[in-house]
């Protein structure tokens, strides 16, 4: 299971789902479905190595944005995300999370290119997730 | 395709007569040296200092960086143990059949570890080599 899948599974079953339902999107957001919503992108997921192979732990950096029709709603989703993930150690949607930190939330906005009347407010943060992963057998070592 | 004789360190192992050092992230052997005795005198040619090599060679020190695991009991044993054969084996080169190795009697002189909040728990160990080492070429 990838960290992206695990994060989706976790958020979909957390208190965040009470606000966004299933509108949790890895990468692109479907703006037709409605808001509030969460979009996220895994920017890196680097395995820790030692001299004989992978150590079974990796560090993922995830940019996550909470979107809403207003800054108030986006902020409520952001707070729910922080409550769910900040300092988490344990099961993250089927993957063991060694530690999850939630960075500062910054304001972002989205304007529909087809009309300047439609805009969305967002709160964006970066998650740092240390997590366990399966260890492949090194070849030729 | 011709194999190259240079390589990265991935695959390097450190073995002790009593066991195997796991999850090594860096190996550095340093301090293999001998003294240079100044043999300069007032009529040294063109004023250049001259030296003669010392007879005593220092076998050096092995510094190892590790990922720390949960097995702490062995640490106390290691720092109190007598010297044993320590072998550093580098990876088999592409197309080769065995890695080179450097072996000598050695004993641990220091050990430290840390547990940062946002980072891997790591450890460092220093092993003092003692006596004549054995260098074996890879093939």
mmCIF file of N, CA, C and O in Angstrom, chain A residues 18-62:
data_model
loop_
_atom_site.group_PDB
_atom_site.id
_atom_site.type_symbol
_atom_site.label_atom_id
_atom_site.label_comp_id
_atom_site.label_asym_id
_atom_site.label_seq_id
_atom_site.Cartn_x
_atom_site.Cartn_y
_atom_site.Cartn_z
ATOM 1 N N UNK A 18 -16.470 13.784 8.417
ATOM 2 C CA UNK A 18 -17.741 14.410 8.788
ATOM 3 C C UNK A 18 -17.912 15.754 8.095
ATOM 4 O O UNK A 18 -19.035 16.229 7.898
ATOM 5 N N UNK A 19 -16.802 16.352 7.690
ATOM 6 C CA UNK A 19 -16.856 17.659 7.022
ATOM 7 C C UNK A 19 -16.769 17.537 5.501
ATOM 8 O O UNK A 19 -17.423 18.287 4.776
ATOM 9 N N UNK A 20 -15.951 16.622 5.024
ATOM 10 C CA UNK A 20 -15.698 16.556 3.574
ATOM 11 C C UNK A 20 -16.287 15.307 2.928
ATOM 12 O O UNK A 20 -16.185 15.144 1.704
ATOM 13 N N UNK A 21 -16.879 14.432 3.728
ATOM 14 C CA UNK A 21 -17.420 13.176 3.206
ATOM 15 C C UNK A 21 -16.322 12.428 2.458
ATOM 16 O O UNK A 21 -15.241 12.240 3.003
ATOM 17 N N UNK A 22 -16.561 12.046 1.222
ATOM 18 C CA UNK A 22 -15.536 11.327 0.453
ATOM 19 C C UNK A 22 -14.791 12.260 -0.497
ATOM 20 O O UNK A 22 -14.079 11.793 -1.383
ATOM 21 N N UNK A 23 -14.951 13.555 -0.317
ATOM 22 C CA UNK A 23 -14.284 14.509 -1.234
ATOM 23 C C UNK A 23 -12.829 14.707 -0.791
ATOM 24 O O UNK A 23 -12.413 15.783 -0.378
ATOM 25 N N UNK A 24 -12.094 13.656 -0.877
ATOM 26 C CA UNK A 24 -10.665 13.627 -0.536
ATOM 27 C C UNK A 24 -9.943 13.142 -1.786
ATOM 28 O O UNK A 24 -10.201 12.033 -2.264
ATOM 29 N N UNK A 25 -9.072 13.982 -2.320
ATOM 30 C CA UNK A 25 -8.511 13.685 -3.635
ATOM 31 C C UNK A 25 -6.982 13.661 -3.621
ATOM 32 O O UNK A 25 -6.357 14.669 -3.290
ATOM 33 N N UNK A 26 -6.414 12.521 -3.969
ATOM 34 C CA UNK A 26 -4.969 12.515 -4.216
ATOM 35 C C UNK A 26 -4.719 13.274 -5.523
ATOM 36 O O UNK A 26 -5.275 12.901 -6.560
ATOM 37 N N UNK A 27 -3.973 14.324 -5.455
ATOM 38 C CA UNK A 27 -3.675 15.136 -6.628
ATOM 39 C C UNK A 27 -4.851 16.018 -7.019
ATOM 40 O O UNK A 27 -5.244 16.880 -6.258
ATOM 41 N N UNK A 28 -5.504 15.756 -8.147
ATOM 42 C CA UNK A 28 -6.480 16.705 -8.694
ATOM 43 C C UNK A 28 -7.810 16.649 -7.954
ATOM 44 O O UNK A 28 -8.294 15.579 -7.587
ATOM 45 N N UNK A 29 -8.412 17.818 -7.782
ATOM 46 C CA UNK A 29 -9.717 17.915 -7.145
ATOM 47 C C UNK A 29 -10.801 18.012 -8.209
ATOM 48 O O UNK A 29 -10.665 18.759 -9.187
ATOM 49 N N UNK A 30 -11.855 17.258 -8.004
ATOM 50 C CA UNK A 30 -13.009 17.346 -8.894
ATOM 51 C C UNK A 30 -13.919 18.459 -8.371
ATOM 52 O O UNK A 30 -14.681 18.267 -7.420
ATOM 53 N N UNK A 31 -13.833 19.636 -8.982
ATOM 54 C CA UNK A 31 -14.574 20.794 -8.484
ATOM 55 C C UNK A 31 -16.075 20.687 -8.730
ATOM 56 O O UNK A 31 -16.849 21.460 -8.183
ATOM 57 N N UNK A 32 -16.477 19.704 -9.561
ATOM 58 C CA UNK A 32 -17.913 19.569 -9.846
ATOM 59 C C UNK A 32 -18.652 18.879 -8.707
ATOM 60 O O UNK A 32 -19.863 18.983 -8.583
ATOM 61 N N UNK A 33 -17.914 18.169 -7.887
ATOM 62 C CA UNK A 33 -18.562 17.353 -6.854
ATOM 63 C C UNK A 33 -18.993 18.198 -5.660
ATOM 64 O O UNK A 33 -19.998 17.921 -5.020
ATOM 65 N N UNK A 34 -18.281 19.252 -5.392
ATOM 66 C CA UNK A 34 -18.684 20.117 -4.295
ATOM 67 C C UNK A 34 -17.596 20.315 -3.269
ATOM 68 O O UNK A 34 -16.516 19.721 -3.340
ATOM 69 N N UNK A 35 -17.911 21.169 -2.334
ATOM 70 C CA UNK A 35 -16.970 21.549 -1.281
ATOM 71 C C UNK A 35 -17.680 21.489 0.065
ATOM 72 O O UNK A 35 -18.913 21.506 0.090
ATOM 73 N N UNK A 36 -16.948 21.410 1.148
ATOM 74 C CA UNK A 36 -15.487 21.424 1.261
ATOM 75 C C UNK A 36 -14.865 20.124 0.760
ATOM 76 O O UNK A 36 -15.553 19.104 0.635
ATOM 77 N N UNK A 37 -13.573 20.222 0.502
ATOM 78 C CA UNK A 37 -12.848 19.070 -0.028
ATOM 79 C C UNK A 37 -11.377 19.174 0.382
ATOM 80 O O UNK A 37 -10.911 20.241 0.805
ATOM 81 N N UNK A 38 -10.715 18.062 0.245
ATOM 82 C CA UNK A 38 -9.278 18.015 0.538
ATOM 83 C C UNK A 38 -8.548 17.478 -0.691
ATOM 84 O O UNK A 38 -8.976 16.486 -1.289
ATOM 85 N N UNK A 39 -7.490 18.143 -1.058
ATOM 86 C CA UNK A 39 -6.601 17.642 -2.100
ATOM 87 C C UNK A 39 -5.202 17.502 -1.528
ATOM 88 O O UNK A 39 -4.799 18.305 -0.687
ATOM 89 N N UNK A 40 -4.505 16.504 -1.952
ATOM 90 C CA UNK A 40 -3.130 16.362 -1.454
ATOM 91 C C UNK A 40 -2.241 15.744 -2.514
ATOM 92 O O UNK A 40 -2.706 15.037 -3.406
ATOM 93 N N UNK A 41 -0.968 16.029 -2.403
ATOM 94 C CA UNK A 41 0.023 15.466 -3.320
ATOM 95 C C UNK A 41 1.214 14.981 -2.512
ATOM 96 O O UNK A 41 1.732 15.711 -1.662
ATOM 97 N N UNK A 42 1.637 13.764 -2.786
ATOM 98 C CA UNK A 42 2.836 13.227 -2.148
ATOM 99 C C UNK A 42 4.037 13.746 -2.944
ATOM 100 O O UNK A 42 4.245 13.368 -4.091
ATOM 101 N N UNK A 43 4.777 14.633 -2.332
ATOM 102 C CA UNK A 43 5.913 15.240 -3.047
ATOM 103 C C UNK A 43 7.149 14.361 -3.006
ATOM 104 O O UNK A 43 7.957 14.380 -3.923
ATOM 105 N N UNK A 44 7.297 13.612 -1.938
ATOM 106 C CA UNK A 44 8.423 12.677 -1.859
ATOM 107 C C UNK A 44 8.076 11.600 -0.853
ATOM 108 O O UNK A 44 7.238 11.805 0.032
ATOM 109 N N UNK A 45 8.687 10.466 -1.015
ATOM 110 C CA UNK A 45 8.483 9.344 -0.085
ATOM 111 C C UNK A 45 9.761 8.516 -0.140
ATOM 112 O O UNK A 45 9.841 7.515 -0.836
ATOM 113 N N UNK A 46 10.733 8.976 0.607
ATOM 114 C CA UNK A 46 12.084 8.433 0.469
ATOM 115 C C UNK A 46 12.375 7.376 1.527
ATOM 116 O O UNK A 46 12.253 7.633 2.727
ATOM 117 N N UNK A 47 12.770 6.205 1.066
ATOM 118 C CA UNK A 47 13.109 5.112 1.976
ATOM 119 C C UNK A 47 14.465 5.370 2.624
ATOM 120 O O UNK A 47 15.382 5.888 1.989
ATOM 121 N N UNK A 48 14.577 5.020 3.879
ATOM 122 C CA UNK A 48 15.866 5.082 4.572
ATOM 123 C C UNK A 48 16.666 3.839 4.187
ATOM 124 O O UNK A 48 16.144 2.721 4.205
ATOM 125 N N UNK A 49 17.910 4.054 3.843
ATOM 126 C CA UNK A 49 18.770 2.960 3.405
ATOM 127 C C UNK A 49 19.874 2.710 4.431
ATOM 128 O O UNK A 49 20.272 3.608 5.163
ATOM 129 N N UNK A 50 20.343 1.497 4.469
ATOM 130 C CA UNK A 50 21.608 1.215 5.137
ATOM 131 C C UNK A 50 22.466 0.437 4.149
ATOM 132 O O UNK A 50 22.071 0.267 2.976
ATOM 133 N N UNK A 51 23.617 -0.013 4.585
ATOM 134 C CA UNK A 51 24.586 -0.555 3.632
ATOM 135 C C UNK A 51 24.176 -1.886 3.019
ATOM 136 O O UNK A 51 24.849 -2.384 2.117
ATOM 137 N N UNK A 52 23.090 -2.479 3.493
ATOM 138 C CA UNK A 52 22.670 -3.770 2.961
ATOM 139 C C UNK A 52 21.272 -3.722 2.351
ATOM 140 O O UNK A 52 20.743 -4.748 1.944
ATOM 141 N N UNK A 53 20.659 -2.552 2.328
ATOM 142 C CA UNK A 53 19.329 -2.482 1.736
ATOM 143 C C UNK A 53 18.473 -1.428 2.408
ATOM 144 O O UNK A 53 18.979 -0.525 3.076
ATOM 145 N N UNK A 54 17.178 -1.546 2.225
ATOM 146 C CA UNK A 54 16.258 -0.600 2.839
ATOM 147 C C UNK A 54 16.023 -0.980 4.298
ATOM 148 O O UNK A 54 16.057 -2.155 4.663
ATOM 149 N N UNK A 55 15.756 0.046 5.098
ATOM 150 C CA UNK A 55 15.608 -0.187 6.535
ATOM 151 C C UNK A 55 14.171 -0.490 6.933
ATOM 152 O O UNK A 55 13.910 -0.834 8.082
ATOM 153 N N UNK A 56 13.218 -0.335 6.010
ATOM 154 C CA UNK A 56 11.817 -0.603 6.339
ATOM 155 C C UNK A 56 11.080 0.604 6.864
ATOM 156 O O UNK A 56 10.004 0.479 7.444
ATOM 157 N N UNK A 57 11.652 1.782 6.677
ATOM 158 C CA UNK A 57 11.010 3.012 7.121
ATOM 159 C C UNK A 57 11.257 4.076 6.054
ATOM 160 O O UNK A 57 12.294 4.056 5.393
ATOM 161 N N UNK A 58 10.295 4.948 5.887
ATOM 162 C CA UNK A 58 10.420 5.990 4.875
ATOM 163 C C UNK A 58 9.855 7.291 5.417
ATOM 164 O O UNK A 58 9.065 7.303 6.360
ATOM 165 N N UNK A 59 10.284 8.380 4.794
ATOM 166 C CA UNK A 59 9.811 9.704 5.178
ATOM 167 C C UNK A 59 9.096 10.329 3.990
ATOM 168 O O UNK A 59 9.704 10.555 2.945
ATOM 169 N N UNK A 60 7.816 10.582 4.179
ATOM 170 C CA UNK A 60 7.019 11.172 3.104
ATOM 171 C C UNK A 60 6.726 12.634 3.404
ATOM 172 O O UNK A 60 6.478 13.002 4.552
ATOM 173 N N UNK A 61 6.780 13.442 2.368
ATOM 174 C CA UNK A 61 6.339 14.835 2.462
ATOM 175 C C UNK A 61 5.095 14.988 1.602
ATOM 176 O O UNK A 61 5.112 14.634 0.426
ATOM 177 N N UNK A 62 4.046 15.488 2.211
ATOM 178 C CA UNK A 62 2.751 15.595 1.528
ATOM 179 C C UNK A 62 2.248 17.026 1.656
ATOM 180 O O UNK A 62 2.177 17.563 2.764
#
